[in-house]
GROMACS .gro file of N, CA and C in nm:
model
  534
    1MET      N    1  -1.792   0.999   0.005
    1MET     CA    2  -1.657   0.947  -0.042
    1MET      C    3  -1.619   0.821   0.028
    2CYS      N    4  -1.584   0.719  -0.059
    2CYS     CA    5  -1.547   0.585  -0.005
    2CYS      C    6  -1.394   0.573  -0.005
    3VAL      N    7  -1.343   0.508   0.103
    3VAL     CA    8  -1.203   0.479   0.113
    3VAL      C    9  -1.190   0.328   0.137
    4PHE      N   10  -1.099   0.273   0.065
    4PHE     CA   11  -1.066   0.132   0.079
    4PHE      C   12  -0.914   0.127   0.099
    5PHE      N   13  -0.876   0.052   0.207
    5PHE     CA   14  -0.732   0.031   0.227
    5PHE      C   15  -0.687  -0.093   0.154
    6ILE      N   16  -0.576  -0.089   0.089
    6ILE     CA   17  -0.523  -0.204   0.014
    6ILE      C   18  -0.396  -0.245   0.099
    7VAL      N   19  -0.403  -0.366   0.151
    7VAL     CA   20  -0.297  -0.412   0.240
    7VAL      C   21  -0.236  -0.540   0.186
    8GLY      N   22  -0.112  -0.550   0.181
    8GLY     CA   23  -0.044  -0.666   0.132
    8GLY      C   24   0.106  -0.639   0.128
    9GLY      N   25   0.182  -0.743   0.122
    9GLY     CA   26   0.331  -0.730   0.119
    9GLY      C   27   0.382  -0.652   0.004
   10PRO      N   28   0.503  -0.609   0.014
   10PRO     CA   29   0.568  -0.536  -0.095
   10PRO      C   30   0.586  -0.625  -0.215
   11SER      N   31   0.573  -0.565  -0.332
   11SER     CA   32   0.591  -0.636  -0.464
   11SER      C   33   0.481  -0.743  -0.491
   12LEU      N   34   0.361  -0.720  -0.440
   12LEU     CA   35   0.254  -0.816  -0.467
   12LEU      C   36   0.162  -0.769  -0.582
   13SER      N   37   0.205  -0.671  -0.655
   13SER     CA   38   0.125  -0.618  -0.760
   13SER      C   39   0.002  -0.553  -0.712
   14LYS      N   40  -0.004  -0.500  -0.595
   14LYS     CA   41  -0.119  -0.422  -0.547
   14LYS      C   42  -0.154  -0.312  -0.637
   15GLY      N   43  -0.052  -0.246  -0.688
   15GLY     CA   44  -0.070  -0.134  -0.783
   15GLY      C   45  -0.138  -0.180  -0.910
   16THR      N   46  -0.107  -0.291  -0.960
   16THR     CA   47  -0.169  -0.350  -1.078
   16THR      C   48  -0.316  -0.377  -1.048
   17GLN      N   49  -0.348  -0.439  -0.942
   17GLN     CA   50  -0.489  -0.459  -0.900
   17GLN      C   51  -0.565  -0.327  -0.887
   18CYS      N   52  -0.496  -0.231  -0.818
   18CYS     CA   53  -0.562  -0.100  -0.802
   18CYS      C   54  -0.590  -0.033  -0.939
   19GLU      N   55  -0.500  -0.051  -1.032
   19GLU     CA   56  -0.527   0.015  -1.166
   19GLU      C   57  -0.653  -0.042  -1.225
   20LYS      N   58  -0.677  -0.173  -1.207
   20LYS     CA   59  -0.796  -0.237  -1.256
   20LYS      C   60  -0.927  -0.181  -1.193
   21ILE      N   61  -0.911  -0.162  -1.062
   21ILE     CA   62  -1.027  -0.103  -0.985
   21ILE      C   63  -1.050   0.040  -1.027
   22VAL      N   64  -0.947   0.113  -1.043
   22VAL     CA   65  -0.959   0.256  -1.086
   22VAL      C   66  -1.030   0.266  -1.216
   23VAL      N   67  -1.001   0.181  -1.312
   23VAL     CA   68  -1.064   0.181  -1.443
   23VAL      C   69  -1.210   0.143  -1.430
   24LYS      N   70  -1.240   0.039  -1.355
   24LYS     CA   71  -1.378  -0.011  -1.344
   24LYS      C   72  -1.468   0.079  -1.260
   25TYR      N   73  -1.413   0.135  -1.152
   25TYR     CA   74  -1.504   0.205  -1.057
   25TYR      C   75  -1.473   0.359  -1.049
   26GLY      N   76  -1.370   0.404  -1.117
   26GLY     CA   77  -1.342   0.552  -1.115
   26GLY      C   78  -1.291   0.598  -0.980
   27LEU      N   79  -1.221   0.515  -0.905
   27LEU     CA   80  -1.159   0.556  -0.780
   27LEU      C   81  -1.023   0.613  -0.806
   28SER      N   82  -0.965   0.680  -0.712
   28SER     CA   83  -0.827   0.728  -0.721
   28SER      C   84  -0.735   0.637  -0.641
   29HIS      N   85  -0.624   0.603  -0.700
   29HIS     CA   86  -0.526   0.513  -0.631
   29HIS      C   87  -0.414   0.599  -0.574
   30LEU      N   88  -0.396   0.593  -0.438
   30LEU     CA   89  -0.284   0.665  -0.375
   30LEU      C   90  -0.193   0.565  -0.306
   31SER      N   91  -0.068   0.556  -0.344
   31SER     CA   92   0.028   0.472  -0.292
   31SER      C   93   0.123   0.548  -0.203
   32SER      N   94   0.133   0.518  -0.069
   32SER     CA   95   0.215   0.592   0.015
   32SER      C   96   0.362   0.581  -0.027
   33GLY      N   97   0.404   0.467  -0.081
   33GLY     CA   98   0.539   0.454  -0.128
   33GLY      C   99   0.568   0.545  -0.239
   34ASP      N  100   0.479   0.554  -0.342
   34ASP     CA  101   0.500   0.641  -0.455
   34ASP      C  102   0.496   0.787  -0.411
   35LEU      N  103   0.410   0.826  -0.314
   35LEU     CA  104   0.407   0.956  -0.264
   35LEU      C  105   0.536   0.993  -0.196
   36HIS      N  106   0.588   0.900  -0.118
   36HIS     CA  107   0.723   0.918  -0.054
   36HIS      C  108   0.828   0.942  -0.154
   37ARG      N  109   0.838   0.857  -0.255
   37ARG     CA  110   0.945   0.867  -0.354
   37ARG      C  111   0.934   0.997  -0.432
   38ALA      N  112   0.809   1.039  -0.465
   38ALA     CA  113   0.793   1.163  -0.541
   38ALA      C  114   0.841   1.282  -0.462
   39LYS      N  115   0.809   1.283  -0.331
   39LYS     CA  116   0.852   1.398  -0.250
   39LYS      C  117   0.999   1.397  -0.219
   40ARG      N  118   1.049   1.273  -0.207
   40ARG     CA  119   1.200   1.253  -0.183
   40ARG      C  120   1.279   1.311  -0.291
   41ASP      N  121   1.230   1.297  -0.408
   41ASP     CA  122   1.306   1.347  -0.531
   41ASP      C  123   1.298   1.490  -0.560
   42LEU      N  124   1.226   1.562  -0.475
   42LEU     CA  125   1.211   1.713  -0.488
   42LEU      C  126   1.346   1.779  -0.452
   43PRO      N  127   1.369   1.896  -0.500
   43PRO     CA  128   1.491   1.971  -0.462
   43PRO      C  129   1.485   1.997  -0.313
   44LYS      N  130   1.592   2.042  -0.264
   44LYS     CA  131   1.609   2.074  -0.118
   44LYS      C  132   1.504   2.178  -0.085
   45PRO      N  133   1.456   2.190   0.038
   45PRO     CA  134   1.492   2.096   0.150
   45PRO      C  135   1.394   1.977   0.155
   46THR      N  136   1.280   1.981   0.092
   46THR     CA  137   1.180   1.874   0.107
   46THR      C  138   1.239   1.736   0.067
   47GLY      N  139   1.299   1.721  -0.049
   47GLY     CA  140   1.347   1.593  -0.094
   47GLY      C  141   1.451   1.539  -0.003
   48VAL      N  142   1.543   1.623   0.042
   48VAL     CA  143   1.649   1.581   0.126
   48VAL      C  144   1.591   1.536   0.261
   49GLU      N  145   1.499   1.616   0.315
   49GLU     CA  146   1.440   1.577   0.447
   49GLU      C  147   1.365   1.443   0.433
   50LEU      N  148   1.296   1.414   0.326
   50LEU     CA  149   1.218   1.292   0.316
   50LEU      C  150   1.322   1.175   0.286
   51THR      N  151   1.430   1.203   0.227
   51THR     CA  152   1.527   1.095   0.210
   51THR      C  153   1.571   1.041   0.340
   52LYS      N  154   1.584   1.135   0.438
   52LYS     CA  155   1.635   1.096   0.576
   52LYS      C  156   1.525   1.020   0.647
   53ILE      N  157   1.403   1.030   0.604
   53ILE     CA  158   1.291   0.966   0.684
   53ILE      C  159   1.206   0.880   0.597
   54MET      N  160   1.267   0.802   0.507
   54MET     CA  161   1.182   0.711   0.426
   54MET      C  162   1.114   0.610   0.518
   55GLU      N  163   1.166   0.582   0.639
   55GLU     CA  164   1.090   0.509   0.735
   55GLU      C  165   1.010   0.607   0.811
   56ALA      N  166   0.936   0.689   0.745
   56ALA     CA  167   0.866   0.810   0.795
   56ALA      C  168   0.779   0.783   0.912
   57PRO      N  169   0.785   0.873   1.006
   57PRO     CA  170   0.679   0.870   1.113
   57PRO      C  171   0.545   0.877   1.048
   58LEU      N  172   0.446   0.813   1.109
   58LEU     CA  173   0.311   0.803   1.056
   58LEU      C  174   0.250   0.940   1.023
   59THR      N  175   0.289   1.042   1.097
   59THR     CA  176   0.234   1.174   1.070
   59THR      C  177   0.278   1.225   0.940
   60VAL      N  178   0.401   1.191   0.898
   60VAL     CA  179   0.452   1.240   0.766
   60VAL      C  180   0.373   1.168   0.658
   61VAL      N  181   0.355   1.038   0.667
   61VAL     CA  182   0.276   0.962   0.569
   61VAL      C  183   0.131   1.013   0.563
   62LEU      N  184   0.075   1.033   0.677
   62LEU     CA  185  -0.058   1.084   0.677
   62LEU      C  186  -0.070   1.220   0.608
   63ASP      N  187   0.022   1.309   0.631
   63ASP     CA  188   0.018   1.439   0.565
   63ASP      C  189   0.035   1.425   0.415
   64LEU      N  190   0.122   1.337   0.369
   64LEU     CA  191   0.135   1.315   0.223
   64LEU      C  192   0.002   1.261   0.166
   65ILE      N  193  -0.063   1.172   0.228
   65ILE     CA  194  -0.189   1.118   0.181
   65ILE      C  195  -0.300   1.224   0.183
   66LYS      N  196  -0.304   1.303   0.293
   66LYS     CA  197  -0.404   1.407   0.300
   66LYS      C  198  -0.388   1.509   0.181
   67GLU      N  199  -0.264   1.546   0.155
   67GLU     CA  200  -0.235   1.638   0.041
   67GLU      C  201  -0.281   1.577  -0.091
   68ALA      N  202  -0.254   1.449  -0.114
   68ALA     CA  203  -0.290   1.381  -0.242
   68ALA      C  204  -0.449   1.370  -0.244
   69ILE      N  205  -0.511   1.339  -0.131
   69ILE     CA  206  -0.657   1.326  -0.134
   69ILE      C  207  -0.723   1.461  -0.175
   70LEU      N  208  -0.670   1.568  -0.117
   70LEU     CA  209  -0.729   1.697  -0.149
   70LEU      C  210  -0.716   1.732  -0.296
   71LYS      N  211  -0.603   1.696  -0.359
   71LYS     CA  212  -0.584   1.719  -0.497
   71LYS      C  213  -0.682   1.632  -0.581
   72GLU      N  214  -0.700   1.508  -0.541
   72GLU     CA  215  -0.793   1.416  -0.618
   72GLU      C  216  -0.941   1.459  -0.598
   73VAL      N  217  -0.974   1.507  -0.480
   73VAL     CA  218  -1.115   1.554  -0.449
   73VAL      C  219  -1.144   1.671  -0.541
   74ALA      N  220  -1.048   1.763  -0.559
   74ALA     CA  221  -1.062   1.873  -0.644
   74ALA      C  222  -1.082   1.836  -0.789
   75LYS      N  223  -1.034   1.720  -0.825
   75LYS     CA  224  -1.052   1.666  -0.966
   75LYS      C  225  -1.184   1.590  -0.979
   76GLY      N  226  -1.256   1.572  -0.866
   76GLY     CA  227  -1.382   1.497  -0.871
   76GLY      C  228  -1.373   1.352  -0.847
   77SER      N  229  -1.279   1.301  -0.768
   77SER     CA  230  -1.262   1.163  -0.740
   77SER      C  231  -1.393   1.105  -0.676
   78ASN      N  232  -1.423   0.979  -0.712
   78ASN     CA  233  -1.534   0.907  -0.654
   78ASN      C  234  -1.499   0.838  -0.526
   79GLY      N  235  -1.370   0.828  -0.494
   79GLY     CA  236  -1.331   0.754  -0.375
   79GLY      C  237  -1.181   0.721  -0.386
   80PHE      N  238  -1.133   0.645  -0.287
   80PHE     CA  239  -0.984   0.623  -0.289
   80PHE      C  240  -0.951   0.479  -0.247
   81LEU      N  241  -0.846   0.432  -0.315
   81LEU     CA  242  -0.774   0.307  -0.274
   81LEU      C  243  -0.647   0.357  -0.211
   82ILE      N  244  -0.632   0.337  -0.086
   82ILE     CA  245  -0.513   0.375  -0.017
   82ILE      C  246  -0.419   0.257   0.001
   83ASP      N  247  -0.311   0.258  -0.068
   83ASP     CA  248  -0.218   0.143  -0.077
   83ASP      C  249  -0.088   0.170   0.002
   84GLY      N  250  -0.061   0.086   0.096
   84GLY     CA  251   0.069   0.100   0.162
   84GLY      C  252   0.064   0.185   0.291
   85TYR      N  253  -0.046   0.217   0.340
   85TYR     CA  254  -0.061   0.298   0.464
   85TYR      C  255  -0.117   0.209   0.571
   86PRO      N  256  -0.030   0.150   0.655
   86PRO     CA  257  -0.080   0.039   0.743
   86PRO      C  258  -0.154   0.089   0.863
   87GLN      N  259  -0.147   0.207   0.906
   87GLN     CA  260  -0.207   0.257   1.026
   87GLN      C  261  -0.344   0.314   0.999
   88GLY      N  262  -0.438   0.230   0.958
   88GLY     CA  263  -0.570   0.278   0.921
   88GLY      C  264  -0.650   0.348   1.031
   89TYR      N  265  -0.633   0.304   1.152
   89TYR     CA  266  -0.706   0.370   1.265
   89TYR      C  267  -0.672   0.516   1.281
   90GLN      N  268  -0.548   0.555   1.259
   90GLN     CA  269  -0.503   0.698   1.264
   90GLN      C  270  -0.564   0.774   1.148
   91PHE      N  271  -0.563   0.713   1.027
   91PHE     CA  272  -0.625   0.775   0.911
   91PHE      C  273  -0.774   0.797   0.931
   92GLU      N  274  -0.838   0.693   0.987
   92GLU     CA  275  -0.985   0.706   1.013
   92GLU      C  276  -1.023   0.811   1.114
   93THR      N  277  -0.936   0.827   1.214
   93THR     CA  278  -0.960   0.927   1.318
   93THR      C  279  -0.943   1.072   1.261
   94GLU      N  280  -0.838   1.085   1.176
   94GLU     CA  281  -0.805   1.218   1.129
   94GLU      C  282  -0.868   1.262   0.999
   95ILE      N  283  -0.905   1.162   0.914
   95ILE     CA  284  -0.959   1.195   0.782
   95ILE      C  285  -1.100   1.143   0.764
   96ILE      N  286  -1.116   1.008   0.740
   96ILE     CA  287  -1.248   0.952   0.721
   96ILE      C  288  -1.240   0.802   0.736
   97PRO      N  289  -1.342   0.741   0.795
   97PRO     CA  290  -1.341   0.595   0.810
   97PRO      C  291  -1.336   0.521   0.674
   98ALA      N  292  -1.267   0.409   0.678
   98ALA     CA  293  -1.251   0.327   0.552
   98ALA      C  294  -1.380   0.234   0.546
   99LYS      N  295  -1.427   0.213   0.426
   99LYS     CA  296  -1.542   0.118   0.409
   99LYS      C  297  -1.492  -0.022   0.427
  100LEU      N  298  -1.367  -0.053   0.380
  100LEU     CA  299  -1.318  -0.191   0.382
  100LEU      C  300  -1.171  -0.191   0.364
  101ALA      N  301  -1.107  -0.291   0.423
  101ALA     CA  302  -0.958  -0.314   0.403
  101ALA      C  303  -0.951  -0.445   0.323
  102VAL      N  304  -0.877  -0.441   0.211
  102VAL     CA  305  -0.858  -0.557   0.125
  102VAL      C  306  -0.717  -0.602   0.155
  103TYR      N  307  -0.707  -0.726   0.203
  103TYR     CA  308  -0.576  -0.780   0.244
  103TYR      C  309  -0.538  -0.897   0.147
  104PHE      N  310  -0.425  -0.878   0.078
  104PHE     CA  311  -0.367  -0.981  -0.007
  104PHE      C  312  -0.276  -1.073   0.081
  105GLU      N  313  -0.322  -1.192   0.113
  105GLU     CA  314  -0.250  -1.287   0.198
  105GLU      C  315  -0.150  -1.365   0.111
  106VAL      N  316  -0.022  -1.373   0.163
  106VAL     CA  317   0.075  -1.445   0.096
  106VAL      C  318   0.182  -1.489   0.192
  107SER      N  319   0.256  -1.599   0.163
  107SER     CA  320   0.363  -1.642   0.246
  107SER      C  321   0.482  -1.551   0.235
  108GLU      N  322   0.563  -1.552   0.344
  108GLU     CA  323   0.685  -1.469   0.344
  108GLU      C  324   0.784  -1.519   0.236
  109GLU      N  325   0.787  -1.648   0.213
  109GLU     CA  326   0.873  -1.707   0.112
  109GLU      C  327   0.844  -1.647  -0.030
  110THR      N  328   0.713  -1.636  -0.059
  110THR     CA  329   0.674  -1.582  -0.184
  110THR      C  330   0.706  -1.425  -0.193
  111LEU      N  331   0.691  -1.358  -0.081
  111LEU     CA  332   0.725  -1.220  -0.082
  111LEU      C  333   0.873  -1.200  -0.112
  112VAL      N  334   0.961  -1.280  -0.044
  112VAL     CA  335   1.105  -1.265  -0.066
  112VAL      C  336   1.138  -1.293  -0.215
  113THR      N  337   1.081  -1.400  -0.266
  113THR     CA  338   1.108  -1.436  -0.409
  113THR      C  339   1.064  -1.322  -0.497
  114ARG      N  340   0.948  -1.269  -0.479
  114ARG     CA  341   0.902  -1.157  -0.562
  114ARG      C  342   0.983  -1.029  -0.552
  115LEU      N  343   1.022  -0.997  -0.429
  115LEU     CA  344   1.100  -0.874  -0.408
  115LEU      C  345   1.237  -0.885  -0.473
  116LEU      N  346   1.296  -0.996  -0.461
  116LEU     CA  347   1.431  -1.016  -0.527
  116LEU      C  348   1.427  -1.016  -0.672
  117LYS      N  349   1.316  -1.072  -0.725
  117LYS     CA  350   1.289  -1.073  -0.874
  117LYS      C  351   1.271  -0.935  -0.919
  118CYS      N  352   1.186  -0.856  -0.849
  118CYS     CA  353   1.160  -0.714  -0.884
  118CYS      C  354   1.291  -0.631  -0.881
  119ALA      N  355   1.378  -0.664  -0.786
  119ALA     CA  356   1.499  -0.589  -0.768
  119ALA      C  357   1.590  -0.596  -0.893
  120GLU      N  358   1.573  -0.703  -0.969
  120GLU     CA  359   1.653  -0.720  -1.091
  120GLU      C  360   1.628  -0.618  -1.192
  121THR      N  361   1.509  -0.564  -1.198
  121THR     CA  362   1.467  -0.471  -1.307
  121THR      C  363   1.402  -0.340  -1.266
  122SER      N  364   1.382  -0.323  -1.131
  122SER     CA  365   1.307  -0.206  -1.090
  122SER      C  366   1.376  -0.076  -1.101
  123GLY      N  367   1.509  -0.072  -1.081
  123GLY     CA  368   1.579   0.051  -1.080
  123GLY      C  369   1.559   0.132  -0.951
  124ARG      N  370   1.484   0.071  -0.858
  124ARG     CA  371   1.463   0.142  -0.726
  124ARG      C  372   1.576   0.116  -0.635
  125ASP      N  373   1.625   0.226  -0.567
  125ASP     CA  374   1.735   0.205  -0.476
  125ASP      C  375   1.697   0.132  -0.354
  126ASP      N  376   1.571   0.107  -0.326
  126ASP     CA  377   1.531   0.033  -0.205
  126ASP      C  378   1.498  -0.114  -0.240
  127ASP      N  379   1.537  -0.163  -0.356
  127ASP     CA  380   1.520  -0.299  -0.394
  127ASP      C  381   1.653  -0.375  -0.384
  128ASN      N  382   1.693  -0.411  -0.261
  128ASN     CA  383   1.814  -0.495  -0.246
  128ASN      C  384   1.780  -0.588  -0.126
  129ILE      N  385   1.878  -0.684  -0.097
  129ILE     CA  386   1.848  -0.781   0.006
  129ILE      C  387   1.830  -0.715   0.144
  130ASP      N  388   1.910  -0.621   0.175
  130ASP     CA  389   1.901  -0.557   0.308
  130ASP      C  390   1.765  -0.489   0.320
  131ALA      N  391   1.730  -0.409   0.222
  131ALA     CA  392   1.611  -0.335   0.221
  131ALA      C  393   1.486  -0.435   0.222
  132THR      N  394   1.505  -0.544   0.150
  132THR     CA  395   1.407  -0.643   0.139
  132THR      C  396   1.373  -0.699   0.281
  133LYS      N  397   1.472  -0.734   0.358
  133LYS     CA  398   1.457  -0.791   0.492
  133LYS      C  399   1.385  -0.681   0.582
  134LYS      N  400   1.429  -0.560   0.571
  134LYS     CA  401   1.374  -0.452   0.650
  134LYS      C  402   1.224  -0.425   0.609
  135ARG      N  403   1.196  -0.431   0.478
  135ARG     CA  404   1.059  -0.408   0.433
  135ARG      C  405   0.966  -0.517   0.489
  136LEU      N  406   1.014  -0.641   0.478
  136LEU     CA  407   0.928  -0.750   0.526
  136LEU      C  408   0.905  -0.744   0.681
  137LYS      N  409   1.010  -0.709   0.753
  137LYS     CA  410   0.990  -0.695   0.897
  137LYS      C  411   0.893  -0.583   0.932
  138THR      N  412   0.911  -0.472   0.868
  138THR     CA  413   0.822  -0.358   0.888
  138THR      C  414   0.679  -0.395   0.847
  139PHE      N  415   0.667  -0.464   0.731
  139PHE     CA  416   0.532  -0.497   0.687
  139PHE      C  417   0.464  -0.591   0.794
  140SER      N  418   0.530  -0.693   0.839
  140SER     CA  419   0.481  -0.789   0.933
  140SER      C  420   0.439  -0.717   1.057
  141GLU      N  421   0.523  -0.636   1.113
  141GLU     CA  422   0.494  -0.567   1.241
  141GLU      C  423   0.383  -0.467   1.225
  142ALA      N  424   0.378  -0.397   1.118
  142ALA     CA  425   0.276  -0.295   1.099
  142ALA      C  426   0.141  -0.352   1.056
  143THR      N  427   0.141  -0.465   0.987
  143THR     CA  428   0.017  -0.511   0.921
  143THR      C  429  -0.060  -0.595   1.015
  144ALA      N  430  -0.001  -0.680   1.096
  144ALA     CA  431  -0.076  -0.771   1.179
  144ALA      C  432  -0.186  -0.704   1.265
  145PRO      N  433  -0.144  -0.592   1.337
  145PRO     CA  434  -0.257  -0.532   1.416
  145PRO      C  435  -0.362  -0.465   1.337
  146VAL      N  436  -0.329  -0.415   1.213
  146VAL     CA  437  -0.430  -0.347   1.125
  146VAL      C  438  -0.521  -0.458   1.077
  147VAL      N  439  -0.468  -0.575   1.029
  147VAL     CA  440  -0.556  -0.678   0.976
  147VAL      C  441  -0.643  -0.725   1.094
  148ALA      N  442  -0.598  -0.747   1.210
  148ALA     CA  443  -0.678  -0.789   1.326
  148ALA      C  444  -0.785  -0.684   1.355
  149GLN      N  445  -0.753  -0.562   1.351
  149GLN     CA  446  -0.847  -0.457   1.377
  149GLN      C  447  -0.962  -0.460   1.277
  150TYR      N  448  -0.934  -0.464   1.151
  150TYR     CA  449  -1.042  -0.464   1.050
  150TYR      C  450  -1.121  -0.595   1.049
  151GLU      N  451  -1.055  -0.699   1.075
  151GLU     CA  452  -1.122  -0.831   1.085
  151GLU      C  453  -1.227  -0.825   1.205
  152LYS      N  454  -1.186  -0.770   1.313
  152LYS     CA  455  -1.270  -0.757   1.432
  152LYS      C  456  -1.391  -0.668   1.399
  153LYS      N  457  -1.374  -0.566   1.316
  153LYS     CA  458  -1.484  -0.474   1.276
  153LYS      C  459  -1.569  -0.532   1.166
  154GLY      N  460  -1.529  -0.650   1.115
  154GLY     CA  461  -1.603  -0.699   0.999
  154GLY      C  462  -1.582  -0.619   0.874
  155LYS      N  463  -1.464  -0.549   0.866
  155LYS     CA  464  -1.435  -0.466   0.746
  155LYS      C  465  -1.313  -0.520   0.680
  156LEU      N  466  -1.287  -0.649   0.672
  156LEU     CA  467  -1.171  -0.704   0.605
  156LEU      C  468  -1.214  -0.806   0.503
  157ASP      N  469  -1.150  -0.790   0.387
  157ASP     CA  470  -1.172  -0.889   0.282
  157ASP      C  471  -1.026  -0.945   0.249
  158LYS      N  472  -1.011  -1.074   0.286
  158LYS     CA  473  -0.881  -1.144   0.260
  158LYS      C  474  -0.887  -1.206   0.120
  159ILE      N  475  -0.780  -1.179   0.045
  159ILE     CA  476  -0.771  -1.242  -0.085
  159ILE      C  477  -0.642  -1.322  -0.090
  160PRO      N  478  -0.657  -1.456  -0.099
  160PRO     CA  479  -0.533  -1.537  -0.097
  160PRO      C  480  -0.454  -1.513  -0.232
  161VAL      N  481  -0.324  -1.511  -0.213
  161VAL     CA  482  -0.237  -1.497  -0.338
  161VAL      C  483  -0.174  -1.641  -0.354
  162ALA      N  484  -0.228  -1.707  -0.458
  162ALA     CA  485  -0.180  -1.847  -0.489
  162ALA      C  486  -0.047  -1.838  -0.563
  163THR      N  487   0.031  -1.945  -0.543
  163THR     CA  488   0.164  -1.940  -0.613
  163THR      C  489   0.168  -2.062  -0.713
  164ARG      N  490   0.253  -2.039  -0.813
  164ARG     CA  491   0.283  -2.145  -0.909
  164ARG      C  492   0.432  -2.148  -0.921
  165ASN      N  493   0.485  -2.239  -0.998
  165ASN     CA  494   0.628  -2.248  -1.014
  165ASN      C  495   0.687  -2.121  -1.074
  166ASN      N  496   0.601  -2.057  -1.159
  166ASN     CA  497   0.653  -1.936  -1.228
  166ASN      C  498   0.619  -1.806  -1.153
  167GLY      N  499   0.568  -1.820  -1.029
  167GLY     CA  500   0.545  -1.707  -0.945
  167GLY      C  501   0.401  -1.691  -0.903
  168PRO      N  502   0.372  -1.585  -0.831
  168PRO     CA  503   0.239  -1.572  -0.775
  168PRO      C  504   0.131  -1.560  -0.879
  169ARG      N  505   0.011  -1.606  -0.848
  169ARG     CA  506  -0.104  -1.594  -0.928
  169ARG      C  507  -0.215  -1.532  -0.839
  170ARG      N  508  -0.266  -1.419  -0.881
  170ARG     CA  509  -0.369  -1.351  -0.800
  170ARG      C  510  -0.504  -1.355  -0.860
  171HIS      N  511  -0.605  -1.346  -0.770
  171HIS     CA  512  -0.734  -1.321  -0.818
  171HIS      C  513  -0.743  -1.173  -0.851
  172SER      N  514  -0.818  -1.137  -0.952
  172SER     CA  515  -0.830  -0.998  -0.982
  172SER      C  516  -0.940  -0.935  -0.897
  173VAL      N  517  -0.904  -0.843  -0.815
  173VAL     CA  518  -1.000  -0.771  -0.734
  173VAL      C  519  -1.112  -0.709  -0.815
  174ALA      N  520  -1.069  -0.656  -0.929
  174ALA     CA  521  -1.167  -0.581  -1.012
  174ALA      C  522  -1.279  -0.678  -1.060
  175THR      N  523  -1.246  -0.804  -1.073
  175THR     CA  524  -1.352  -0.900  -1.119
  175THR      C  525  -1.419  -0.961  -1.005
  176THR      N  526  -1.363  -0.962  -0.886
  176THR     CA  527  -1.430  -1.027  -0.774
  176THR      C  528  -1.512  -0.933  -0.688
  177THR      N  529  -1.499  -0.806  -0.712
  177THR     CA  530  -1.576  -0.702  -0.631
  177THR      C  531  -1.700  -0.648  -0.705
  178SER      N  532  -1.734  -0.702  -0.819
  178SER     CA  533  -1.848  -0.647  -0.887
  178SER      C  534  -1.975  -0.685  -0.833
   0.00000   0.00000   0.00000
């Protein structure tokens, strides 16, 4: 079973890139944010408890991902794209080592622009200016050590996210990893 970590700022269309990889390679895409929101919306007590801890301790996130992996393995998954789980070393210790971390590099300015643009239409309650600032701070603090760790191991693939006047332009991972 192969595991790839997908690392990049919020609203960088990591999910869109993961969808392309899923189609091309038959992997399963697991987004920690999506798993959080799905559990949060459950009836009491689980949903209420998760609402209180959306800045969940890593053990909660790890448990959500473990549960999702078991479901996908039962369906015959070929491997996993783990999106939004920054503490790879804990995952590798408790579950399985990752083959590679794919890091979408982008400026903070571009991230802010994208987040605020997404907030206009997302309908997500965590897409507002205060949450945006908090998400970027958390992303920066959590991601830097992980990126350094995988780079040191020779298991990091950096993909620059270029920008244009009309917004970010990305390389398609699905076409660059063949």
